Coordinates of C-alpha atoms in Angstrom, one line a residue:
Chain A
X1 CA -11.0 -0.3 -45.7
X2 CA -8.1 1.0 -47.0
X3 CA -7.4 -0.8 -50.4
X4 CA -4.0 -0.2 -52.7
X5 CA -4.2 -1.1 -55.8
X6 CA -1.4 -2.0 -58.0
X7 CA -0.7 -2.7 -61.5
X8 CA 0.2 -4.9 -63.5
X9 CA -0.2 -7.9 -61.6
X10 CA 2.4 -9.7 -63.7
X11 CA 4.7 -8.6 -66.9
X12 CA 7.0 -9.9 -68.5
X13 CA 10.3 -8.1 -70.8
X14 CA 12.8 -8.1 -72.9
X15 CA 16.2 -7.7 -71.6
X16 CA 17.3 -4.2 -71.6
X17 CA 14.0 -2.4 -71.9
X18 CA 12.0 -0.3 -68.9
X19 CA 9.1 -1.5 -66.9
X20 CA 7.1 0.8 -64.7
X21 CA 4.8 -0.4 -61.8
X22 CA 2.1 1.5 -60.5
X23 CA 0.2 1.4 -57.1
X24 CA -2.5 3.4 -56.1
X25 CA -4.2 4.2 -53.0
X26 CA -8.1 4.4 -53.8
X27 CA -9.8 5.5 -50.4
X28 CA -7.3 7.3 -49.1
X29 CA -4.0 9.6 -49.1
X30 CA -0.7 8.0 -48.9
X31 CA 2.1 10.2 -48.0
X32 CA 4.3 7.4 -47.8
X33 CA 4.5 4.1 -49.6
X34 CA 7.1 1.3 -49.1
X35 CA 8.4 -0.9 -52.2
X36 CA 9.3 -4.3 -51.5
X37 CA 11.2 -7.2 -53.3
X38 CA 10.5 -10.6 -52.6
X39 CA 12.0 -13.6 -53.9
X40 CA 10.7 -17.4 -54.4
X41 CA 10.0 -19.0 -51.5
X42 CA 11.8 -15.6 -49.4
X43 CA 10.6 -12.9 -47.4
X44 CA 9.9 -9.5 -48.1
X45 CA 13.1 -7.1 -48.6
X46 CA 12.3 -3.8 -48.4
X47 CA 14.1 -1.4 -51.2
X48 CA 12.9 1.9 -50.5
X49 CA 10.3 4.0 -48.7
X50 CA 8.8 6.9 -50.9
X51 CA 7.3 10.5 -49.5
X52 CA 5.2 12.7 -51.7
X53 CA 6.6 15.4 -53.6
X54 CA 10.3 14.2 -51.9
X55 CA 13.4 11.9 -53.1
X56 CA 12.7 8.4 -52.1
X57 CA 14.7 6.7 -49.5
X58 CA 16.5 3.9 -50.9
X59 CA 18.1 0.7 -48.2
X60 CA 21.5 0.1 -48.7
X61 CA 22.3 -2.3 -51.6
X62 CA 19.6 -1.1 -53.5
X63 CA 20.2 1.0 -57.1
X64 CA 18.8 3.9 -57.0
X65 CA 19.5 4.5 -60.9
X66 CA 17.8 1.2 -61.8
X67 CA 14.7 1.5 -59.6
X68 CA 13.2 4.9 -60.3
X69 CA 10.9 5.4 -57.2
X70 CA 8.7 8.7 -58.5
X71 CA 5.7 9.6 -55.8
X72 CA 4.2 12.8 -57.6
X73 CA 1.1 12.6 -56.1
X74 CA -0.7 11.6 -52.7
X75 CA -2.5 8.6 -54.4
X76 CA 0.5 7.3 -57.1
X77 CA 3.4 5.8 -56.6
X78 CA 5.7 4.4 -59.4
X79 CA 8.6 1.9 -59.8
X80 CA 10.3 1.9 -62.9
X81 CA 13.1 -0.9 -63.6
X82 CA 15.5 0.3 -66.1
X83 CA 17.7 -2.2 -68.5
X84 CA 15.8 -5.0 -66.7
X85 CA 18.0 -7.7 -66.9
X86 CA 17.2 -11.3 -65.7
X87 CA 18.1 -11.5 -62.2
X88 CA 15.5 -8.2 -61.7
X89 CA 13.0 -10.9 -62.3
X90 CA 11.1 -11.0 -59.1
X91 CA 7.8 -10.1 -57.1
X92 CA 7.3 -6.3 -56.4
X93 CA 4.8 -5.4 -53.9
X94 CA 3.9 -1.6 -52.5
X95 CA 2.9 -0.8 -49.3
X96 CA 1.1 2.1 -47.9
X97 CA 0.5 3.6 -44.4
X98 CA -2.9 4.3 -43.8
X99 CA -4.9 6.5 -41.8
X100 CA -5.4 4.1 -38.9
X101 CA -3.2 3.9 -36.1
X102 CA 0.3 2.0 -37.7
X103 CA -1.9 0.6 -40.6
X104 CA 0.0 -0.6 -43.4
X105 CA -2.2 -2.2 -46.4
X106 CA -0.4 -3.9 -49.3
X107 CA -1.1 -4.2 -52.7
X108 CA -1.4 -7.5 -54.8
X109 CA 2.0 -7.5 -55.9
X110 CA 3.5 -7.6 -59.5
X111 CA 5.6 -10.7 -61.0
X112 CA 8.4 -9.2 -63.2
X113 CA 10.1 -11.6 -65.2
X114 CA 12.7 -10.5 -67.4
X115 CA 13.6 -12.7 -70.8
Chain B
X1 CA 17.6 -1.2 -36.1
X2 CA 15.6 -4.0 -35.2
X3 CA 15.5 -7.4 -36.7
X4 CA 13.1 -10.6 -37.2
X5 CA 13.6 -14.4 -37.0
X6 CA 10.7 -16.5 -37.6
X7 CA 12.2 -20.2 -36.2
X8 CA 10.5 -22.6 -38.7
X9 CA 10.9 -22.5 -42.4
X10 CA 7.7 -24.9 -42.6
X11 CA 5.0 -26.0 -40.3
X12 CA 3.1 -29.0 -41.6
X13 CA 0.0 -30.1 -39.3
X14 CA -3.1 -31.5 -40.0
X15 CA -6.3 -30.2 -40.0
X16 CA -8.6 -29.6 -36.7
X17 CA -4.8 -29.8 -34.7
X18 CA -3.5 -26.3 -32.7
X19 CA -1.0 -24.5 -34.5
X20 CA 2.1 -22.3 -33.3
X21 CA 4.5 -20.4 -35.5
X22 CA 7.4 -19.1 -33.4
X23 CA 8.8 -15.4 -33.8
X24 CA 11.7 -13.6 -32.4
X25 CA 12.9 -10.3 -32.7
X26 CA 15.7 -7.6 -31.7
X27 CA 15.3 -4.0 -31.1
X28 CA 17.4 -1.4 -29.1
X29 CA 14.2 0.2 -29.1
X30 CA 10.4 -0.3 -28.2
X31 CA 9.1 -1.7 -31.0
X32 CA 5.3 -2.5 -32.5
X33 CA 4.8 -6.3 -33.7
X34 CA 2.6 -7.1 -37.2
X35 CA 1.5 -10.9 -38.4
X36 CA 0.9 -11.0 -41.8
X37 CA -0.6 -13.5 -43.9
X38 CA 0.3 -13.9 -47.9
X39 CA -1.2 -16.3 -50.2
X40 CA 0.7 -17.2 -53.7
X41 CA 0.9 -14.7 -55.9
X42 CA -0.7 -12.0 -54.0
X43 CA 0.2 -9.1 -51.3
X44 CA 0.0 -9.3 -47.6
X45 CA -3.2 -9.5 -45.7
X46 CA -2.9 -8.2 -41.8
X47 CA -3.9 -11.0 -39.3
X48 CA -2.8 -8.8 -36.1
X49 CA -1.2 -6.4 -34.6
X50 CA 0.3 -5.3 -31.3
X51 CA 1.2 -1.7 -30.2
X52 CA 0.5 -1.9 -26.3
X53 CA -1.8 -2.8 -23.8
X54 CA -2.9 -6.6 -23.2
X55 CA -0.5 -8.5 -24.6
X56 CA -2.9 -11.2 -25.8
X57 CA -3.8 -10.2 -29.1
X58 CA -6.4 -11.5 -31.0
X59 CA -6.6 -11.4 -34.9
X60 CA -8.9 -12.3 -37.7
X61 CA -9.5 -15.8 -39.0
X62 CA -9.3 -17.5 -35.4
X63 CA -5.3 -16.3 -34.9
X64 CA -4.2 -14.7 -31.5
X65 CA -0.4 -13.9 -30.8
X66 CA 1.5 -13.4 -27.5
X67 CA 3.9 -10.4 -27.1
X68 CA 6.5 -11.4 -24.2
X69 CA 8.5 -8.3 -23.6
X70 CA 11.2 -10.3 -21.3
X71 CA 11.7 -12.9 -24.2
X72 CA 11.7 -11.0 -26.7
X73 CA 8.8 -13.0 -28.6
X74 CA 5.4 -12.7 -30.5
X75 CA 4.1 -16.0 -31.5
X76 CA 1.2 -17.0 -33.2
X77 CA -0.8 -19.5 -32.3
X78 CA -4.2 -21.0 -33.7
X79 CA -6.7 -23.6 -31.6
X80 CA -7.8 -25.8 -34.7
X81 CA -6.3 -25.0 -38.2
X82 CA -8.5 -25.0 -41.6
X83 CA -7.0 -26.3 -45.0
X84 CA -7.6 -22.7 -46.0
X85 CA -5.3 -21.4 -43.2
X86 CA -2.5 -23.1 -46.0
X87 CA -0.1 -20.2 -46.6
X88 CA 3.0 -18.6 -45.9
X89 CA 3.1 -15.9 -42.6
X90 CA 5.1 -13.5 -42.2
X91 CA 6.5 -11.7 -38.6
X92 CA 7.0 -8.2 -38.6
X93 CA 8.1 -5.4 -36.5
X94 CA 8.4 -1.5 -36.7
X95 CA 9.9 1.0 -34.6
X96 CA 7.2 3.3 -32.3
X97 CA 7.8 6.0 -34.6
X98 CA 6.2 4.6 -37.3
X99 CA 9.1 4.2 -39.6
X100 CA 9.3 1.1 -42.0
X101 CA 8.4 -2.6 -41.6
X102 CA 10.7 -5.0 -41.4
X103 CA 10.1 -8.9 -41.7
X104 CA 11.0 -12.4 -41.0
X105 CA 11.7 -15.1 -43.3
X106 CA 8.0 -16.3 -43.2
X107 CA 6.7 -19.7 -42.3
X108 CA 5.2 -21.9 -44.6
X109 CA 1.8 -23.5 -43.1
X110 CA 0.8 -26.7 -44.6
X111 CA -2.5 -28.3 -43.6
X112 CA -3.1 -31.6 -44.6
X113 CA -6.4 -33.3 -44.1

């Protein structure tokens, strides 16, 4: 099946510096992946949706400027946190819509924290 | 834009009993419905899904879900739940375009033995 895989799986920063999170599709082309925020014990928020070679999408509320969504490729797409500060600390997972008919396959999600 | 409530925060039962988590949702338009299933610290693993036809759907693990059009509902329901079935699920719906998912607020399952 369709697998994404995405990495790290957990990281943890100094306030102030960059993080970048990575997710890959391995078996198949993703033209267009979905980043996600979730908090403890909350659901999933959705922050932006990513198309290759295009500008991501961001939902309202979300920084563009801080979350640098960068999908250069059909099998990569990248988050990068700038100046992560504290309350950035949180789960990040990717999403990707498969071949199959509304598919979406997930990857295994990366815990920020931010010190 | 369409939107999810998932009626229980937590669901404790014990093991061997049936199982129902409710789910709502609101949509101007016709929408497709997704249960998802996450277990700590990882992503989301797809249990079902309904786009159309029968409206009984069945998933993996032993989970079926009911889409009822005129009350705007999709709950999932399980005969006799497992101490592994412990997790949080998670309601979803999309639009028939296939734009973006949006989700509930995800029910916690406990199982006790």
């Amino acid at each position: 099946g369709a697998v994404v895989s995405q990495h790290p799986s957990r990281v943890i920063c100094k306030s102030g510096t960059s993080v970048k999170i990575e997710c890959r599709s391995l078996d198949f082309q993703a033209t267009t992946m979905f980043w996600y925020r979730q908090f403890p014990k909350q659901s999933l928020m959705l922050m932006a949706t990513s198309n290759e070679g295009s500008k991501a999408t961001y939902e309202q509320g979300v920084e563009k400027d801080k979350f640098l969504i960068n999908h250069a490729s059909l099998t990569l797409s990248t988050l990068t946190v700038t100046s992560a500060h504290p309350e950035d600390s949180s789960f990040y997972i990717c999403s990707a819509r498969t071949g199959a008919l509304y598919g979406y396959t997930f990857g295994s999600g990366t815990r920020l924290t931010v010190v | 834009a369409q939107s999810v409530t998932q009626l229980d925060s937590q669901v404790p039962v014990f093991e061997e009993a049936p199982v129902e988590l409710r789910c709502n949702y609101s949509s101007s338009v016709s929408v497709y419905l997704f249960w998802y299933v996450q277990y700590p610290n990882q992503g989301l693993q797809l249990l079902l899904k309904y786009l159309s036809g029968s409206t009984l759907v069945k998933g993996i693990n032993g989970f079926e879900a009911e889409f009822n059009k005129s009350q705007t509902s999709f709950h999932l329901r399980k005969p006799s739940v497992h101490i592994s079935d412990t997790a949080e699920y998670f309601c979803a719906v999309s639009d028939q375009q296939g734009g973006k998912l949006i989700f509930g607020q995800g029910t916690e399952l406990s199982v006790k033995p």
